[in-house]
PDB file of C-alpha atoms in Angstrom:
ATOM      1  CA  UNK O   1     -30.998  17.050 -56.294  1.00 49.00           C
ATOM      2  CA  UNK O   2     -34.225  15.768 -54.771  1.00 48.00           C
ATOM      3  CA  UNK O   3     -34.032  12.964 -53.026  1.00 50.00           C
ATOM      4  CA  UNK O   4     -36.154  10.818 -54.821  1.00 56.00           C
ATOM      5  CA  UNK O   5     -34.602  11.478 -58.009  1.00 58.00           C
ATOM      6  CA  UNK O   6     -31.103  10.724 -55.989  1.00 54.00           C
ATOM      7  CA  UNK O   7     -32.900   7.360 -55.473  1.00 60.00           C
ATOM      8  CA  UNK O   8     -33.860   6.708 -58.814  1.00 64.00           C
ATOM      9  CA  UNK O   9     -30.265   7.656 -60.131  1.00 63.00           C
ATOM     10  CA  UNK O  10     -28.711   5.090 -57.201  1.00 63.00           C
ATOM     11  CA  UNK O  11     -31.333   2.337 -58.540  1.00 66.00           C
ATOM     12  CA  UNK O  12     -30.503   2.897 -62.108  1.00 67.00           C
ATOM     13  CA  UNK O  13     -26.454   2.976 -61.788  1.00 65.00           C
ATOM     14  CA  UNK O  14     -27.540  -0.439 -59.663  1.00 62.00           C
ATOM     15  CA  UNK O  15     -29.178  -1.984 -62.382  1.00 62.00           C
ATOM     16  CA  UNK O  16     -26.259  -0.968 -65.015  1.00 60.00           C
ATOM     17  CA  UNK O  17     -23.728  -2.617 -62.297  1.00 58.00           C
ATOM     18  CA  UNK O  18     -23.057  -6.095 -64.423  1.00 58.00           C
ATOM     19  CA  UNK O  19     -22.762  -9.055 -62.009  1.00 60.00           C
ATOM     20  CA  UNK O  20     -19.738 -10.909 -61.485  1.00 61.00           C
ATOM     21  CA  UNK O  21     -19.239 -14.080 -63.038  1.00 67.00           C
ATOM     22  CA  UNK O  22     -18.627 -16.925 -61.126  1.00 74.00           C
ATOM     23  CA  UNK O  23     -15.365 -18.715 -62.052  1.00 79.00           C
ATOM     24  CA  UNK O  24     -15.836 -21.832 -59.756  1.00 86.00           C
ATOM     25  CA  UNK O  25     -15.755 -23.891 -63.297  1.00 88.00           C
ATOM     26  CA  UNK O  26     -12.140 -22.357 -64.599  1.00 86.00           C
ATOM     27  CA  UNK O  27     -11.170 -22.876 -60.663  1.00 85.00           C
ATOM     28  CA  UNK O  28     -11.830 -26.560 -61.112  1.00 90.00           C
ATOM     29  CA  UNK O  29      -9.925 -26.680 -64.596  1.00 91.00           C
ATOM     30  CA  UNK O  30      -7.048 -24.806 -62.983  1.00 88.00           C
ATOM     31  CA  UNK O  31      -7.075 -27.463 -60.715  1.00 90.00           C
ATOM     32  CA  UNK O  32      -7.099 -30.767 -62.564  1.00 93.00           C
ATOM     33  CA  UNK O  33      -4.556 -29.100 -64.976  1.00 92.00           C
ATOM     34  CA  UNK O  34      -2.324 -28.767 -62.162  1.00 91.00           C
ATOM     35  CA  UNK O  35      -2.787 -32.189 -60.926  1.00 92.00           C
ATOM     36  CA  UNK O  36      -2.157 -33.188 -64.112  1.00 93.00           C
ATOM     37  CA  UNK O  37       1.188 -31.760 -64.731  1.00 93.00           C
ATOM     38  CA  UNK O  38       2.005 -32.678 -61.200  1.00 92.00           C
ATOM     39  CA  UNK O  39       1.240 -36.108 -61.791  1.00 92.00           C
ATOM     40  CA  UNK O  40       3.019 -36.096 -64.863  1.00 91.00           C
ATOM     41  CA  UNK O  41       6.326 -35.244 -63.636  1.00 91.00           C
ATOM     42  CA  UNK O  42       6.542 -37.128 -60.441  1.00 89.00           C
ATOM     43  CA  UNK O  43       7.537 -39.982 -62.216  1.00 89.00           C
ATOM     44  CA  UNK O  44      10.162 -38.525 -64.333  1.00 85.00           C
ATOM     45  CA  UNK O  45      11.477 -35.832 -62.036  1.00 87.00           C
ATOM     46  CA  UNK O  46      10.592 -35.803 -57.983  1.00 89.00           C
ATOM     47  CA  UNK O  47      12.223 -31.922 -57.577  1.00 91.00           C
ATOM     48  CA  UNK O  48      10.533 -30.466 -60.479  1.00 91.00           C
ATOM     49  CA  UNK O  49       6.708 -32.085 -59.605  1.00 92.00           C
ATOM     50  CA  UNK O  50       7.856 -30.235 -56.110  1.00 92.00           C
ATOM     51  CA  UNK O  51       8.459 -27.309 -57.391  1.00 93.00           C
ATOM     52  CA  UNK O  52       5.661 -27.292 -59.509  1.00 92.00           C
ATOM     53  CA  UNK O  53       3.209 -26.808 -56.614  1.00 92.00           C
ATOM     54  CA  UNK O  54       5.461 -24.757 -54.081  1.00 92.00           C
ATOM     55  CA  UNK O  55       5.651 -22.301 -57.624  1.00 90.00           C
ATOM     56  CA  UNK O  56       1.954 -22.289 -57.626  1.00 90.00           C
ATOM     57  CA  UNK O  57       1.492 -21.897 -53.956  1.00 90.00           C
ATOM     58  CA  UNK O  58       4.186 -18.862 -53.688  1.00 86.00           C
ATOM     59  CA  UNK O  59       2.004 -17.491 -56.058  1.00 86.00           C
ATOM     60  CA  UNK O  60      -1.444 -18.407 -54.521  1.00 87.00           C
ATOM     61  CA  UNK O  61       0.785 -16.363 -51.274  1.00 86.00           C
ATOM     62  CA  UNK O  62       1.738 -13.346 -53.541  1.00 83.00           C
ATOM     63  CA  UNK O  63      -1.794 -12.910 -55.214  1.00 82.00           C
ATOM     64  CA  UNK O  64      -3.550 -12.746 -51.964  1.00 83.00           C
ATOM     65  CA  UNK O  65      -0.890 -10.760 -49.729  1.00 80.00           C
ATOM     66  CA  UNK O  66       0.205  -8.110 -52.553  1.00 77.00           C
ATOM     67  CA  UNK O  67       3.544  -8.946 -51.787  1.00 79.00           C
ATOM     68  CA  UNK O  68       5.389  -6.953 -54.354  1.00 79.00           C
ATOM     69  CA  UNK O  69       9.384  -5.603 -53.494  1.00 80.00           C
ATOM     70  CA  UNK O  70       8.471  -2.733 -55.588  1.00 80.00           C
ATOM     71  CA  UNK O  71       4.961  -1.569 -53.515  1.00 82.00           C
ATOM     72  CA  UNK O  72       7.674  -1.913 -50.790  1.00 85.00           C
ATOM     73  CA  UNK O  73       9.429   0.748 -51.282  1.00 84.00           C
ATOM     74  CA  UNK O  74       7.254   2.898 -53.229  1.00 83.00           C
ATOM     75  CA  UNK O  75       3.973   2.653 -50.670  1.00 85.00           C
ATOM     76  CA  UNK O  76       6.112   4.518 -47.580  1.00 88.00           C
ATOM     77  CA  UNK O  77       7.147   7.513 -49.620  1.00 86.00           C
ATOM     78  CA  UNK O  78       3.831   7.644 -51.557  1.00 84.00           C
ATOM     79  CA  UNK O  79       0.881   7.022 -49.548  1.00 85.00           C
ATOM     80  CA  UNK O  80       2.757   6.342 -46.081  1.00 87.00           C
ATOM     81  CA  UNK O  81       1.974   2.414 -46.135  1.00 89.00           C
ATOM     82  CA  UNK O  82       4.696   0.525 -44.516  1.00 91.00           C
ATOM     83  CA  UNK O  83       2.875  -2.909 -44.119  1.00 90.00           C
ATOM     84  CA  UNK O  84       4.844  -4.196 -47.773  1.00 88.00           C
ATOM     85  CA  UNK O  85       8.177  -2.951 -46.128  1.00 92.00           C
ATOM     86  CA  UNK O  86       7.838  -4.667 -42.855  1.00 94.00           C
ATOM     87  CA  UNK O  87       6.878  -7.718 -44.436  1.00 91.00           C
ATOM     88  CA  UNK O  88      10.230  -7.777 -46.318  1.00 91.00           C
ATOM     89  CA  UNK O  89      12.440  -6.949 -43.086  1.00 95.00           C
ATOM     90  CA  UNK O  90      10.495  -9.711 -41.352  1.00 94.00           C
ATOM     91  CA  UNK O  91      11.484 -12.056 -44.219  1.00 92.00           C
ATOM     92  CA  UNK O  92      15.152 -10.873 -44.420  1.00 93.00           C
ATOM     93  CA  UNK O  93      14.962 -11.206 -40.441  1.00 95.00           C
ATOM     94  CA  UNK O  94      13.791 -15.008 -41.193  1.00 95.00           C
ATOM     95  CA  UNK O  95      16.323 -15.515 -43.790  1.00 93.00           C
ATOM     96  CA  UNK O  96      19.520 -14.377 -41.626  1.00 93.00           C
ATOM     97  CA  UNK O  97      18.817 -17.018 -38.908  1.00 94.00           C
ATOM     98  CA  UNK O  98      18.508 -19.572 -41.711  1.00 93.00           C
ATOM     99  CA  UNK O  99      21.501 -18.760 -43.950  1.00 90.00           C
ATOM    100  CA  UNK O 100      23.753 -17.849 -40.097  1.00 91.00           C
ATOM    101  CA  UNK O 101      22.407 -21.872 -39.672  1.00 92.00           C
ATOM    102  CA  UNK O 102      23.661 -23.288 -43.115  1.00 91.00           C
ATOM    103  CA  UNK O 103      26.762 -21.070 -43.431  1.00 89.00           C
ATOM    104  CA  UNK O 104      27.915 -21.831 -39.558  1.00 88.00           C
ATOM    105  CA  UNK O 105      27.331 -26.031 -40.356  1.00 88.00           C
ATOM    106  CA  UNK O 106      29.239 -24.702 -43.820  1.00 86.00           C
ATOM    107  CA  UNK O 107      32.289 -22.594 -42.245  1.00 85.00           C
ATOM    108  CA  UNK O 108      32.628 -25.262 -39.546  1.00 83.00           C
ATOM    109  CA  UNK O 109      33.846 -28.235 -41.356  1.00 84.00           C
ATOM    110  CA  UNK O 110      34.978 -26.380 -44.656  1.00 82.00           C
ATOM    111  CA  UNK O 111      37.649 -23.845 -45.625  1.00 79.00           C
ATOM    112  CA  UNK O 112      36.961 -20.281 -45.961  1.00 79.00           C
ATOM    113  CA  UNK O 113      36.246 -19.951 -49.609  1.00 80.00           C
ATOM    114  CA  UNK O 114      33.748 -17.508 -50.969  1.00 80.00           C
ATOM    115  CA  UNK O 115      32.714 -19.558 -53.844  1.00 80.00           C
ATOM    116  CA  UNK O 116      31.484 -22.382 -51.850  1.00 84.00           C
ATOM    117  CA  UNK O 117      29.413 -20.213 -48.757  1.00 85.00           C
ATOM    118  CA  UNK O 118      25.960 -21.230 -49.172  1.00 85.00           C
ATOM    119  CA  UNK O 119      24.266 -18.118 -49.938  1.00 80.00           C
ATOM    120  CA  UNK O 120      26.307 -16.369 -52.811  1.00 77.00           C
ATOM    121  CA  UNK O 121      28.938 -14.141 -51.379  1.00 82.00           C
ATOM    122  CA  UNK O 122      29.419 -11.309 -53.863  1.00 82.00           C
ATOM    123  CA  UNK O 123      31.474  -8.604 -54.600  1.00 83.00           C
ATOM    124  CA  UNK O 124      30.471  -5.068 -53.684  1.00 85.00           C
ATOM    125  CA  UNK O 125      31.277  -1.554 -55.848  1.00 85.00           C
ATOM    126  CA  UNK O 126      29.644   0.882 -57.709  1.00 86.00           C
ATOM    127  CA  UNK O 127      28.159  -1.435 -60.166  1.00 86.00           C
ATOM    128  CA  UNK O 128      25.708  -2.738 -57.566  1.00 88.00           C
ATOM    129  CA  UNK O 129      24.894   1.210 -56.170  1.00 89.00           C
ATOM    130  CA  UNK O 130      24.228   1.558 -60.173  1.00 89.00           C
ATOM    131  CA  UNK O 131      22.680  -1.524 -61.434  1.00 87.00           C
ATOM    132  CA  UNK O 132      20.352  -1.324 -58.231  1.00 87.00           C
ATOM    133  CA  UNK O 133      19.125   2.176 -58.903  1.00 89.00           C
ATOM    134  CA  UNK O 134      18.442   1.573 -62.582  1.00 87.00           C
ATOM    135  CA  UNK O 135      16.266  -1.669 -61.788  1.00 85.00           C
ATOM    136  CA  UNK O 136      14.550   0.548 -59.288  1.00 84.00           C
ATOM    137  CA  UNK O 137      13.417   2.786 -61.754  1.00 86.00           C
ATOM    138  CA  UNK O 138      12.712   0.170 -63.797  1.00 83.00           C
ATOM    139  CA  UNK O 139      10.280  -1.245 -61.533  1.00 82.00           C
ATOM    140  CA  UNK O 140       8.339   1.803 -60.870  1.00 80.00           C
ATOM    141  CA  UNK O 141       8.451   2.579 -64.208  1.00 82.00           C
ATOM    142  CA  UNK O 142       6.901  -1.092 -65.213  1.00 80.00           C
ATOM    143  CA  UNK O 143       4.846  -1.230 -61.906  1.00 77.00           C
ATOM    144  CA  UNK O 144       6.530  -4.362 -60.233  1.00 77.00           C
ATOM    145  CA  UNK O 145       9.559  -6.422 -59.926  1.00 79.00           C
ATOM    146  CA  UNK O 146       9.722  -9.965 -61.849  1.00 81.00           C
ATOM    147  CA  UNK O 147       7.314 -11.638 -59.515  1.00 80.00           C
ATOM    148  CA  UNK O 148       4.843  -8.684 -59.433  1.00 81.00           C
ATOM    149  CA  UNK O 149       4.983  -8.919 -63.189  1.00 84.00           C
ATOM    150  CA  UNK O 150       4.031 -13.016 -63.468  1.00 84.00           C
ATOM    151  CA  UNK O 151       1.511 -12.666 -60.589  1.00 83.00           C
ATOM    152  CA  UNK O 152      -0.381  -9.745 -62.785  1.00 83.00           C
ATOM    153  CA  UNK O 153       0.115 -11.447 -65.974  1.00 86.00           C
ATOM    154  CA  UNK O 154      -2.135 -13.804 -63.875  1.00 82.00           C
ATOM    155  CA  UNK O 155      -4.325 -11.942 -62.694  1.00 81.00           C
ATOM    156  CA  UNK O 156      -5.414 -11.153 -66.671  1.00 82.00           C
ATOM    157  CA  UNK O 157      -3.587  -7.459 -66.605  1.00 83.00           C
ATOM    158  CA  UNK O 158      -2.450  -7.674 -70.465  1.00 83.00           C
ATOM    159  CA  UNK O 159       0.066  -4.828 -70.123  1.00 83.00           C
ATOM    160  CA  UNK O 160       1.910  -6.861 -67.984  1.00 84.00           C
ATOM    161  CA  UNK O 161       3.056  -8.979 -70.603  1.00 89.00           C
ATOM    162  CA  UNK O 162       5.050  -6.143 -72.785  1.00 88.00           C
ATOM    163  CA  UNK O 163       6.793  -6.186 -69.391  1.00 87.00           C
ATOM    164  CA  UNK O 164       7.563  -9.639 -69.091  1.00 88.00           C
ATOM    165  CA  UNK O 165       9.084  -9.580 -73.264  1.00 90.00           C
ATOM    166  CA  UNK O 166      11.173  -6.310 -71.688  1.00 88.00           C
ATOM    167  CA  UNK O 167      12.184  -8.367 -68.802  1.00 85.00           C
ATOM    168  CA  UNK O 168      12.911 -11.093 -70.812  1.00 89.00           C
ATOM    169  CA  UNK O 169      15.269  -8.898 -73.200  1.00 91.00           C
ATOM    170  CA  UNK O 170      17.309  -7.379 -70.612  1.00 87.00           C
ATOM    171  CA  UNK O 171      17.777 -10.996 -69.091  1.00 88.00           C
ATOM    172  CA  UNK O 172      19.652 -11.763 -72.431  1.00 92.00           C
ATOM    173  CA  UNK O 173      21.759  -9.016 -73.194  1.00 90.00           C
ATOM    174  CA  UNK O 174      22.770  -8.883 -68.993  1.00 87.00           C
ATOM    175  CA  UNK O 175      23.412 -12.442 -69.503  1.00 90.00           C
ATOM    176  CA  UNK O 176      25.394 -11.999 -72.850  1.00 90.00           C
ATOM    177  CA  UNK O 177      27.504  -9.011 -71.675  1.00 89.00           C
ATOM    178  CA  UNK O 178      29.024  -9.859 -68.096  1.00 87.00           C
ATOM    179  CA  UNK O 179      31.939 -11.612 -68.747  1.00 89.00           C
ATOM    180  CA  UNK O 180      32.592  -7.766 -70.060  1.00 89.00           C
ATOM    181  CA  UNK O 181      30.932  -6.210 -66.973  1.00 86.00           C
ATOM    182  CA  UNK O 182      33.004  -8.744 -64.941  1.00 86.00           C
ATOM    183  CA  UNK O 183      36.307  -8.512 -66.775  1.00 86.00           C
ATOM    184  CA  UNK O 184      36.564  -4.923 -66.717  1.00 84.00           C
ATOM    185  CA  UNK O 185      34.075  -3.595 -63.142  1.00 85.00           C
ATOM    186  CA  UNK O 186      33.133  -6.303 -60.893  1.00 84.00           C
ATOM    187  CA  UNK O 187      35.985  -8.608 -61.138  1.00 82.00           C
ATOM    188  CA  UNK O 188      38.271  -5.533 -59.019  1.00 83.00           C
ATOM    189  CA  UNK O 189      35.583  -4.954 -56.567  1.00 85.00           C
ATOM    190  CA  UNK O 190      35.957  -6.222 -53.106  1.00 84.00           C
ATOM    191  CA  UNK O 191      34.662  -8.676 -51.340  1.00 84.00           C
ATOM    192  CA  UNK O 192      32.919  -7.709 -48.407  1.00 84.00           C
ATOM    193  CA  UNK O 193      32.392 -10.842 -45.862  1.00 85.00           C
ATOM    194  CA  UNK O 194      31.704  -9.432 -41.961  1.00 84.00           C
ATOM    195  CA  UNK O 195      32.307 -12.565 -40.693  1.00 81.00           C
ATOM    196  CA  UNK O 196      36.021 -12.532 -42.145  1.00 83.00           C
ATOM    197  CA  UNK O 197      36.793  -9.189 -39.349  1.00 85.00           C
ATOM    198  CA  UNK O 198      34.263 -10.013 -36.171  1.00 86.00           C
ATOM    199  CA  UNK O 199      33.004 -12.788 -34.931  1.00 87.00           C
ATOM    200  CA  UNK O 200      30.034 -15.148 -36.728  1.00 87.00           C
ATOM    201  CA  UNK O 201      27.694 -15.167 -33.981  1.00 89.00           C
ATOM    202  CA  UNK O 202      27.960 -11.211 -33.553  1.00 92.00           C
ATOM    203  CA  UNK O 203      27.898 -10.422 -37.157  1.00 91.00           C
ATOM    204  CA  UNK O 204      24.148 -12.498 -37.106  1.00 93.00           C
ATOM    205  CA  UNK O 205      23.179 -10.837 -33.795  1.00 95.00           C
ATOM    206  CA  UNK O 206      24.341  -7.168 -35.288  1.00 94.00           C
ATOM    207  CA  UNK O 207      22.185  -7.404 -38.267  1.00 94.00           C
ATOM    208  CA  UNK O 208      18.946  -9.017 -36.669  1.00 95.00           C
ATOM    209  CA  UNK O 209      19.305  -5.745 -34.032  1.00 96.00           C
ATOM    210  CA  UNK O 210      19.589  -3.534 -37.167  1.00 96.00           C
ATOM    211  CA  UNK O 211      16.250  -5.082 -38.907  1.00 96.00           C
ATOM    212  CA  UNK O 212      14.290  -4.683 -36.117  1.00 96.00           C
ATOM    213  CA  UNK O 213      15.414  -1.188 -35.466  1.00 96.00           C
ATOM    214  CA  UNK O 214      14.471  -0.778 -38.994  1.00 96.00           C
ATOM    215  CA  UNK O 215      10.846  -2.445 -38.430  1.00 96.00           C
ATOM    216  CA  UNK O 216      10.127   0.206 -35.068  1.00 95.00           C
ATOM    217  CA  UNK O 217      11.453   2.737 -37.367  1.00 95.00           C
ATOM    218  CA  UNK O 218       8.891   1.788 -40.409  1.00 94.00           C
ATOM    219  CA  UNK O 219       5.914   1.740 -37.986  1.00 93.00           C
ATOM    220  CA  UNK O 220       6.830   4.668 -36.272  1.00 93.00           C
ATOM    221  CA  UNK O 221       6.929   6.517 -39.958  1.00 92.00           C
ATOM    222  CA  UNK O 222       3.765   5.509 -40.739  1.00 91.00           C
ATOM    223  CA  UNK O 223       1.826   6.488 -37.682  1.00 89.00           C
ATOM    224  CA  UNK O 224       3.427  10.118 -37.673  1.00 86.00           C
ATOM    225  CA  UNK O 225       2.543  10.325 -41.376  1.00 81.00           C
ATOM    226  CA  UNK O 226      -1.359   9.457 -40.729  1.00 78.00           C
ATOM    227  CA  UNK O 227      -1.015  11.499 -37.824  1.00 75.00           C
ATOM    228  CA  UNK O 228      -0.430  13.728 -39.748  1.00 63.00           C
ATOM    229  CA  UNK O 229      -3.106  13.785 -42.263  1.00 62.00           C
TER     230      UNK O 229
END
C-alpha cells in the first residue's frame, strides 16, 4: 500500500476512535455515596463504618494491582508471568510473622486447644486435595476467584455477575451439606499442627526459608522462560 493512502487509512481509523468519557462526575458521586454510608453507620456500628472503607480500599488495591489468586497460578504456566505469584508468597511471608506473633502471645498463656488458635487450625485429608482442585478449575473456568469476581463486577464486566449467582449457589448447598461432609470425611481426618512435634520458633523460621526459596525459584522460572522466547 502506498504510503499516502497508509496515511489516510491511519487518519480515518483515528477519526472513528470514539473518545473516552470522562467519569470525574460518577467519581464524585461514588464518593459522597460512600461518605454517606460511612457516616451513616458510625453512629450505629464503629466496626462496620470501618470496614466499610478498608472493603472499599482493598478493592481500590485489587483494581489497580490485578491482584487475582487465580492469575496467580494460571500466568506462570501460561504466559510465564510470575509477578501475581510472588505477590502472594510475599503476603503469605507477611502473614506467618503475624499469625507466629498472635498464636505465640495465644499458646503462651492458654492451653493447647485447636479450636481456640487464632488462625483456624484445620484438619487435613483428601477432601482438601479434592475440594481444592475442583475450585481450581472452577476459577479458571469462571476467570477469577471470589474477589476477582466482585472487583470485575466493578469494573462493569456483566458476565461476571452469572458468576457471582454461581458462587453464590455453591455457597448454599456447601453450607447446607457439611455437617454430612463433616460427619462422614473431615471429621476422621487429622489434624496436622507442626508446632505440636518441633519447636514454635523453628516451625516459623522453616516455613519463611521455604517461601523465599519458593520466591528465587518463581523469578528464576520466569527469566529462563523469556529467555527462552
Amino acid at each position: 500500500m502506498p504510503s499516502n493512502e497508509m496515511a489516510k487509512l491511519i487518519e480515518s481509523r483515528k477519526r472513528q476512535v470514539k473518545k473516552k468519557k470522562k467519569q470525574t462526575l460518577y467519581g464524585i458521586l461514588v464518593i459522597i455515596f460512600t461518605l454517606i454510608i460511612f457516616f451513616y453507620l458510625l453512629p450505629n456500628n464503629k466496626n462496620n463504618a470501618v470496614c466499610w472503607i478498608i472493603g472499599i480500599g482493598f478493592g481500590i488495591v485489587l483494581r489497580y494491582s490485578r491482584f487475582c489468586f487465580t492469575a496467580a497460578f494460571r500466568d506462570p504456566i501460561l504466559i510465564g508471568d510470575t509477578r501475581l505469584i510472588r505477590g502472594v508468597i510475599l503476603a503469605l511471608i507477611i502473614s506467618t510473622v503475624g499469625f507466629a506473633v498472635i498464636q505465640a502471645g495465644y499458646l503462651d498463656s492458654n492451653d493447647f486447644n485447636y479450636n481456640f488458635i487464632p488462625g483456624e487450625v484445620s484438619a487435613v485429608g483428601i477432601h482438601v486435595a479434592i475440594g481444592a482442585f475442583m475450585f481450581g478449575i472452577g476459577m479458571v473456568i469462571a476467570g477469577g476467584c471470589a474477589s476477582g469476581v466482585l472487583m470485575r463486577i466493578g469494573e462493569g464486566h456483566m458476565l461476571q455477575i452469572v458468576v457471582l449467582v454461581g458462587f453464590l449457589i455453591g455457597t448454599i448447598l456447601g453450607a447446607k451439606d457439611y455437617s454430612f461432609w463433616y460427619e462422614h470425611i473431615i471429621h476422621s481426618a487429622k489434624i496436622i499442627y507442626f508446632s505440636e512435634y518441633l519447636n514454635f520458633k523453628l516451625v516459623v523460621v522453616l516455613q519463611i526459608i521455604v517461601l523465599i526459596i519458593l520466591y528465587r525459584f518463581a523469578i528464576y522460572y520466569e527469566n529462563r522462560r523469556f529467555k527462552d522466547i
